[in-house]
Structure formats: C-alpha cells, structure tokens
XYZ file of C-alpha atoms in Angstrom:
396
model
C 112.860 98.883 35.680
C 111.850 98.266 39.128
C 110.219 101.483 40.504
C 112.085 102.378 43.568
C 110.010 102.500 47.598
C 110.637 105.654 49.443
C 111.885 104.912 52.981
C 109.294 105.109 55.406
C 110.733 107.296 58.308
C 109.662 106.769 62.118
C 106.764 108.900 63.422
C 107.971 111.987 65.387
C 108.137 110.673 69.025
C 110.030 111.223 72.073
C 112.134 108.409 73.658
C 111.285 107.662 76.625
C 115.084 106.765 77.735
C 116.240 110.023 76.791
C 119.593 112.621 78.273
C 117.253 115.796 78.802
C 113.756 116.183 76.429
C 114.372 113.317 73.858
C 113.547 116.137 71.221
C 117.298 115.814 69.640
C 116.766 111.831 69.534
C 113.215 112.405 68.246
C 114.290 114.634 65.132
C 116.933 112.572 64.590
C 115.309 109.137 64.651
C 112.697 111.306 61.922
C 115.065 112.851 60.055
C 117.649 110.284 59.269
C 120.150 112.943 61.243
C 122.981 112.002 63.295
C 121.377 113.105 66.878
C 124.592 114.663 67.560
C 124.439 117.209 64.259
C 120.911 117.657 65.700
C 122.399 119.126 69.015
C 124.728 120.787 67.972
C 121.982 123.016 65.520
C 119.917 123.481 68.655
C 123.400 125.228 70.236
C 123.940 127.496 67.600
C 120.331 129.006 66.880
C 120.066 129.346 70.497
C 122.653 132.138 69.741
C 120.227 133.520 67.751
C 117.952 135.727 70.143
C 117.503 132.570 71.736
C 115.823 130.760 68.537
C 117.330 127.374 69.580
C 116.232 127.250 72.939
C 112.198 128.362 71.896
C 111.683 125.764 69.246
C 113.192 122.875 71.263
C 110.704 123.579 74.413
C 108.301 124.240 71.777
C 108.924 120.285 70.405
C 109.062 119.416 73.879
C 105.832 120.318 74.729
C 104.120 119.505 71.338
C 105.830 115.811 70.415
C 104.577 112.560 71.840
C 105.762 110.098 73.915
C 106.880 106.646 71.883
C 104.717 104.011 73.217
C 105.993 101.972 76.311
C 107.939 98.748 74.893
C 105.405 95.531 76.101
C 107.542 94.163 78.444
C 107.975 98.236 80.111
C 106.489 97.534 83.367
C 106.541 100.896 84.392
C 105.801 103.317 81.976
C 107.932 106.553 82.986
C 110.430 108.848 81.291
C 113.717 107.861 82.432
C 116.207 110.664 82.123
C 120.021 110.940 82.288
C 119.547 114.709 83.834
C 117.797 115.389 86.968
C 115.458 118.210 85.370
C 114.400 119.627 89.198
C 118.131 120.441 89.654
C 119.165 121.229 85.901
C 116.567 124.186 86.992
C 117.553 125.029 90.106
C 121.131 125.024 89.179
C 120.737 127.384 86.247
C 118.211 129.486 88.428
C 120.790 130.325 91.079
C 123.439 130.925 88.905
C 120.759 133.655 86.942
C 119.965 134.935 90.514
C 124.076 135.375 91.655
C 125.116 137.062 88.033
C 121.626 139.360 88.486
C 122.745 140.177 92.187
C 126.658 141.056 90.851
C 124.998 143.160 87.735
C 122.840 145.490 90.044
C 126.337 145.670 92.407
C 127.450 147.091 88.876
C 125.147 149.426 88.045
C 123.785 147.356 85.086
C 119.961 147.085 85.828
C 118.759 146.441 82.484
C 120.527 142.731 82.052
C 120.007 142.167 86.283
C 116.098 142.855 85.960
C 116.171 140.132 83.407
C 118.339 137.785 84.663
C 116.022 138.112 88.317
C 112.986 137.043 86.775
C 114.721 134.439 84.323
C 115.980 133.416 87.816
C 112.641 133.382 89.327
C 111.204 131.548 86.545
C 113.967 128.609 86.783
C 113.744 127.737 90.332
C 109.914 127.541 90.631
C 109.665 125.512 87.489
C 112.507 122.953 89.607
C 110.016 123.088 92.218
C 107.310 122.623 90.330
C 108.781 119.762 88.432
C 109.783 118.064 91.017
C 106.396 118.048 92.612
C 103.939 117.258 89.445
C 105.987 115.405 86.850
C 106.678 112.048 87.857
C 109.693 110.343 86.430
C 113.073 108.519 86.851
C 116.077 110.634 86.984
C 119.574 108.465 86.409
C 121.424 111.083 88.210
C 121.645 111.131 92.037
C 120.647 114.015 93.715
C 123.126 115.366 96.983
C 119.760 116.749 98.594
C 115.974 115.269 99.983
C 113.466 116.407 97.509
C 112.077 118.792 101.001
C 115.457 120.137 101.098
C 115.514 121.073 97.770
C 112.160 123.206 97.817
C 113.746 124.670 100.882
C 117.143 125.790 99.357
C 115.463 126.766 96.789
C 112.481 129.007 98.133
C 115.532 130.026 101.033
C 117.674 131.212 97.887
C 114.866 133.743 96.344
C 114.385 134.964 99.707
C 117.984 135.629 99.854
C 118.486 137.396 96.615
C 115.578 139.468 97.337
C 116.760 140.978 100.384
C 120.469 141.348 99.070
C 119.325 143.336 95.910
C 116.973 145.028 98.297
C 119.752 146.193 99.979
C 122.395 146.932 97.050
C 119.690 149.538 95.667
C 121.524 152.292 97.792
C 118.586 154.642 97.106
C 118.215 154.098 93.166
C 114.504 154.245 92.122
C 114.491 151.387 89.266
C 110.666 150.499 89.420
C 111.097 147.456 87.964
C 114.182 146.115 90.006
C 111.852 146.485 93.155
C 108.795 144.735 91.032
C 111.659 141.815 90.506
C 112.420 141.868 94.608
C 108.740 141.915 95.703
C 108.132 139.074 92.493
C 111.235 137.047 94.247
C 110.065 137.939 97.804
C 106.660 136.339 97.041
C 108.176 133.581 94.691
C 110.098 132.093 97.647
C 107.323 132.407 100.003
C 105.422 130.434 97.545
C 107.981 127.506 97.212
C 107.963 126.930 100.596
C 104.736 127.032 101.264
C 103.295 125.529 98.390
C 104.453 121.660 98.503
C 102.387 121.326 101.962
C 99.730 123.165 100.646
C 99.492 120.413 97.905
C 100.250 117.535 99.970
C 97.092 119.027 102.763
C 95.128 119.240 99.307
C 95.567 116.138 98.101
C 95.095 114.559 101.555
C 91.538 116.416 101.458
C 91.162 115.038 98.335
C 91.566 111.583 98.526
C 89.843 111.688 102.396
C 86.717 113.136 100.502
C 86.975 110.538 97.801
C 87.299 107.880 100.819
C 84.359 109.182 102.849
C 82.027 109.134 99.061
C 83.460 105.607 98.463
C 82.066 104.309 102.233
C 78.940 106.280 101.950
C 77.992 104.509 98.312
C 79.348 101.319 99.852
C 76.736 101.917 103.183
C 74.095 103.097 100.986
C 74.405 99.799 98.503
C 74.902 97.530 101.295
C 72.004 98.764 102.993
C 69.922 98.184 99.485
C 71.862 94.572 99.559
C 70.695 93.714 102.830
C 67.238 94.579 102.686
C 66.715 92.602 99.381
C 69.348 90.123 98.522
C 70.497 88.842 101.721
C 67.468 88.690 102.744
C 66.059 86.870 100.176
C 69.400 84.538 100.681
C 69.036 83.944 104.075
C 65.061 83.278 102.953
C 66.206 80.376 100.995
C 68.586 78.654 103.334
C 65.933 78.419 106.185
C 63.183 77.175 103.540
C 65.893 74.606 102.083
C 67.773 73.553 104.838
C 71.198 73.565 106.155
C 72.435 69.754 104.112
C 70.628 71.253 101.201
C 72.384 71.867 97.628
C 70.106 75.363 97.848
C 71.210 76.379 100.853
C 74.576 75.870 100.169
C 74.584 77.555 97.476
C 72.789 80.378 98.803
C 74.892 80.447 101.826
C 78.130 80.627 99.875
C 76.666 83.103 97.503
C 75.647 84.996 100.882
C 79.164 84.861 102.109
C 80.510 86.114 98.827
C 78.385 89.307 98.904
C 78.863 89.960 102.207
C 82.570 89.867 101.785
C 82.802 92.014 98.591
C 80.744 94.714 100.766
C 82.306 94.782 104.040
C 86.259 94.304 102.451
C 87.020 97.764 104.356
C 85.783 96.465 107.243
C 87.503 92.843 107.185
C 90.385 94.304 105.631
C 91.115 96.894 109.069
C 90.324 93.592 111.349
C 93.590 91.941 109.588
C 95.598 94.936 110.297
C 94.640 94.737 114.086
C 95.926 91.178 114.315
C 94.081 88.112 113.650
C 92.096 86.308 116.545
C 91.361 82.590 116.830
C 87.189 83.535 115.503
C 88.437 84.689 112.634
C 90.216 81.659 111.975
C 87.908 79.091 112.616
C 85.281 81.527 110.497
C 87.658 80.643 107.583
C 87.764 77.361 108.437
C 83.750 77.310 108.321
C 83.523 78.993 104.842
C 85.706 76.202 103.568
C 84.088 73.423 104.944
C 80.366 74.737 103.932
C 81.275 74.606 100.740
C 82.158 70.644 100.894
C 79.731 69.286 102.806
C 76.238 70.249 103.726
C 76.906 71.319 106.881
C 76.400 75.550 108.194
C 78.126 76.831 111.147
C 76.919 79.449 114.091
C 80.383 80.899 115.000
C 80.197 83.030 118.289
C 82.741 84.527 120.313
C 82.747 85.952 124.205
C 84.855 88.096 125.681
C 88.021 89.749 124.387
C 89.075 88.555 120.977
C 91.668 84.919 121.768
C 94.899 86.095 120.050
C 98.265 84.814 120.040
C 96.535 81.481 120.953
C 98.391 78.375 121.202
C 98.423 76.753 117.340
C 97.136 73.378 118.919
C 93.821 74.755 119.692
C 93.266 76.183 116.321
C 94.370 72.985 115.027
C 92.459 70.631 117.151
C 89.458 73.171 116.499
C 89.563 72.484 113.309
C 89.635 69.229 113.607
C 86.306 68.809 115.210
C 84.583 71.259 112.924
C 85.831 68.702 110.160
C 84.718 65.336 111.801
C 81.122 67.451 112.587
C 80.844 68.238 109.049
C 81.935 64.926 107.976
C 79.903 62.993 110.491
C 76.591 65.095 111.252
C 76.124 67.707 108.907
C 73.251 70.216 109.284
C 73.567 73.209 112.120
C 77.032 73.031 113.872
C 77.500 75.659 116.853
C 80.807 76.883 117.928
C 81.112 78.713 120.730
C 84.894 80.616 121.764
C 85.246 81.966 125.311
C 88.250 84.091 126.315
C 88.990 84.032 130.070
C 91.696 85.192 132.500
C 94.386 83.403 130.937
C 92.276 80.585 129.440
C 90.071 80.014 126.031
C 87.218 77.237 125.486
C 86.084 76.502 122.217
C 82.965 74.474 122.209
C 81.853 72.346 118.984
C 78.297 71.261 118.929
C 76.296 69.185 116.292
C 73.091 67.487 115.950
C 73.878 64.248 114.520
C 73.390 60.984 116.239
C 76.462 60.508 118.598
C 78.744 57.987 118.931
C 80.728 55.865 121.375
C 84.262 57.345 122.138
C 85.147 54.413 123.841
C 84.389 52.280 121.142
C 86.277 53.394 118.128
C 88.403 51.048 116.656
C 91.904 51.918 116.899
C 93.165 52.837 113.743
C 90.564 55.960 113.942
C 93.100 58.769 115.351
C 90.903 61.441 114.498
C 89.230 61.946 118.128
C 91.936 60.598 120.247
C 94.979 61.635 118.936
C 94.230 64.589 116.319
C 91.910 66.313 119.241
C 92.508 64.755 122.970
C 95.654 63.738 122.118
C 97.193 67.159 120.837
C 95.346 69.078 123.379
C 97.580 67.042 126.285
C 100.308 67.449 124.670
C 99.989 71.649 124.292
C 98.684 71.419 128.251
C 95.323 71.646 127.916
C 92.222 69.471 128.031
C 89.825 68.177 125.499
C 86.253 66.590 126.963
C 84.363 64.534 123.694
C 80.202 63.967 125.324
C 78.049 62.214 122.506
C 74.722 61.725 122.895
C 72.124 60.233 121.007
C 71.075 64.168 119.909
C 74.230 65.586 119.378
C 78.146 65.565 120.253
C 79.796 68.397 121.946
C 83.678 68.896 121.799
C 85.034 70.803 124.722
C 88.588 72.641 124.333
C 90.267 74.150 127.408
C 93.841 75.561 127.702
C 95.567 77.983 129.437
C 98.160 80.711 128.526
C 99.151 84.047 128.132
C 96.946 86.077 125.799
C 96.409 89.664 125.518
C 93.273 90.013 127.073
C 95.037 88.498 130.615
C-alpha cells in the first residue's frame, strides 16, 4: 500500500495585490479556506468585544509580505482600498456620532468614540505620509488637502463639543477636546515639518557626500594625477603610455568631478564642451593630445557648421600630425573663432588632389556655405585652421 504525502500548504504570507491587509487571502491561501468563509469569521468575532478586529491587525502587523513575482518591477503593495481615506472616513464618522452622543447626554460612549476618532484620522495622515503604496481607488482630494480636512475636522469637533458641554464638568470629555485640539494642530503641522526634515536630511547627506568627494579628490590629485600627468610628459604625447595614462587621467577626473560636469549640462551645453568630447574620442584612436582653451563667454547656440567643421580639423590633425594639438575658441560680439593648431609638417592646400574633400569642402567649403570663413596656413612647423562666423549668441 502506497503510504499517502501530506499536502504541503503555502507559507503564511500576505499578497501583495490584496482588497485591504491581504490577511483574509493569507489565511486562506494557508488554510485551504475559501477567503470568503475567512471574512466572514473576521465579521463575526469582531462582535465579540472587538476580537475580530484585534487579531486581524495583529496578523497584519506580524505576517510577511510574499516575495515580489521576478518580472514585479516595482515592488509595492497594491491595494483595492485607499487605506488614508478608509481612516479618515471611519474617523469622521466616530467624531460626528461622538459630537451627537455628548448633544445626548451620553458621555461614556462619546469619550470613546472622540479618541477612537482621534486615533483614525491621524493614523490616515500618518499613512498617507510614511507607507508607500498603490491604492486602485481614486481619491476626490490632493493628498495636502486631505491632511488639511482632516487636521480642519479635529479642530472642528473640538470646539463644537467644547461648546455643547453647557457647564458639565466630565474631566475626561475636556482631556478628549484638548487631545483633539492638539491632534489637529499636529496634522497640519506635521507633514511640513517632515518634508523641512527630510530636506535637512538629505542637504546634510549632500554637503558629507561633496566634502568626502573634495577631500578624495584632493588625495587623487596630489598622488594619482600627478603621477599620470608624470607619465605622459616623460612618454610623450604619440606614445601608447601616454595614452593610456591620459585616458586613464580623463576617466578619474570624470568619476570625481560628475557633480560638477553634471550642473554644466543642466546650464546648457557650449561649443568647448563639445569639441572637449570630441578630443577624448579622438585621443583614444590616435596618438595625438589636445590643449582645449576657451575665451570669453561660453559660444552657445552656435551654428552646427562650426562644430562640425571643428571637428573636422581636429580629425585630419590627429590623423595627419599627431602629438600636441592646440585649440583655441574665442567668443566675440556676435562672432566665434576656433583656432586648430598642430605641429606636424604642413602641407600644400593648393596642391591636393581633387578627390581629397576633407579641407576644401568638409571645412572651407561648409564654412561658406553657413556664412562664415575658414583660413587653412601650413607651414613646414605646423598647420593652423582658422574658423570665423558670425551670429547671434547669448553672450551678444
């Protein structure tokens, strides 16, 4: 006879698509139960000096979370109530039927049902600003209109059961106001006390971040980039070493001033900072380093046949001569020159053959074309590129 397997059941674990808590599902999924039966017990024990009621928050707070499904991106509890107002609902009605009790005379069940009411709408409050999950249900108000209905509504109770008194002395009634009174002076003042606090917080863990970052760059500098920009001047610029060592320099330098680089982007980005690209790219291809310096105001919203025809001559001066390549942007009145200077050997302008477009149609060429000039002078030390246009920049 074949012995017979007990079912395994599922480990006790809250969905994490779930109406209210996910306790019902949870027990259910456990227990074998149909999740409805499993309601329906936590309706009738709640009945039961509110047995019901306990034990579920009591599961609530004690059972897991099931583990997010691997293709989950986000990993919150999505939830067909919108706890915040489940709370605040359930609050104010507490807070009206407390308010109608004490018009009564009963102040035994309107003492309760004031602090129940208390209790209810700062835990919507407080939900709603700590817990951070997806409610399926649309709310009617902003989530700062909520915290101020709902610190306005304690208020409000608390000044009309202030007033319904009509000279009774209940000591605790008036501990209930004042507890209201202060409760709703709370939830309105408390979200922008957390928001200044956590703006403090994460300045403060800004300002530590730059300091380290100053303090290790300072280390850097002093050691490793010096050491790198040792080894470029013993190797050379068309070295393999310095290359490497200027690239490596470049990648360090980057990593430790990303702030910094990162808040030029935002302010726009100028034609330096393009051709500086430009430079990194072609250093690592050829052997070849360029000095990139710019005058004046930074050249923005520049015509995108300079940029192009700059690049174009900081290719050919790789390409061609190699070694130390100078590049030199001025920003004018209404103008920008970008100078290219190397150190090869110079050529003859006049006497490339004409299938070489590079010079005369990539460079002079384009610059006509966008209005501006381009002046080629090639020596037998070096070749210059001059770049000249005119327009409308920001600095003008």
């Amino acid at each position: 006879m074949t012995p017979t397997v007990p079912a395994v059941r599922p480990p006790l674990a809250r969905p994490r698509d779930c109406v209210f808590g996910g306790v019902s599902q949870a027990l259910a999924d456990h227990l074998g139960w149909p999740v409805a039966a499993v309601r329906w017990i936590f309706v009738g024990t709640t009945f039961l000096a509110g047995a019901g009621v306990l034990f579920y928050l009591w599961l609530w707070a004690l059972v897991p979370l099931r583990a997010a499904e691997a293709d989950e991106a986000v990993q919150r509890v999505h939830r067909r109530v919108n706890i915040p107002w489940f709370f605040g609902m359930a609050g104010a009605a507490s807070g009206v039927v407390s308010i109608v009790l004490v018009s009564t005379g009963a102040l035994g069940s309107a003492i309760g049902l004031l602090f129940l009411s208390i209790v209810l709408v700062v835990a919507a409050v407080a939900w709603d600003q700590l817990v951070e999950d997806d409610s399926l249900l649309p709310t009617p108000l902003s989530a700062t209109a909520f915290r101020t209905a709902a610190g306005a509504f304690l208020v409000v109770v608390a000044l009309v059961l202030s007033v319904l008194q009509n000279g009774r002395s209940s000591g605790p009634l008036w501990l209930g106001i004042i507890a209201a009174t202060f409760a709703g002076a709370a939830v309105l003042v408390a979200p922008w006390a957390l928001r200044l606090w956590r703006e403090l917080i994460s300045e403060r863990t800004a300002r530590i971040k730059e300091e380290q970052r100053a303090e290790m760059a300072a280390h850097l500098h002093d050691s490793v980039l010096q050491t790198l920009a040792l080894i470029q001047n013993r190797a050379g610029a068309s070295s393999e070493v310095g290359r490497i060592a200027r690239a490596q320099e470049r990648e360090l330098r980057d990593w430790l001033y990303a702030d910094a680089a990162h808040a030029a982007e935002r302010d726009g980005a100028d034609l330096a900072g393009e051709l500086r690209e430009v430079a990194a790219a072609l250093e690592v291809d050829h052997a070849v380093h360029f000095d990139i310096v710019s005058v004046g105001e930074p050249v923005r919203n520049a015509p995108a046949e300079l940029g192009a025809a700059s690049r174009e001559a900081m290719l050919n001066a790789a390409r061609h001569a190699g070694g130390e390549v100078s590049v030199y942007i001025e920003n004018g009145a209404g103008s920008a020159d970008v100078f290219v200077r190397d150190r090869g050997a110079g050529f003859d302008v006049d006497a490339l053959p004409d299938g070489r477009l590079g010079v005369r149609e990539s460079i002079i060429g384009r610059m006509r074309r966008a209005g501006g000039t381009a002046t080629v002078t090639s020596r037998p030390t070096g070749t210059e590129v001059h770049l000249s246009i005119e327009f409308a920049n920001e600095a003008s």
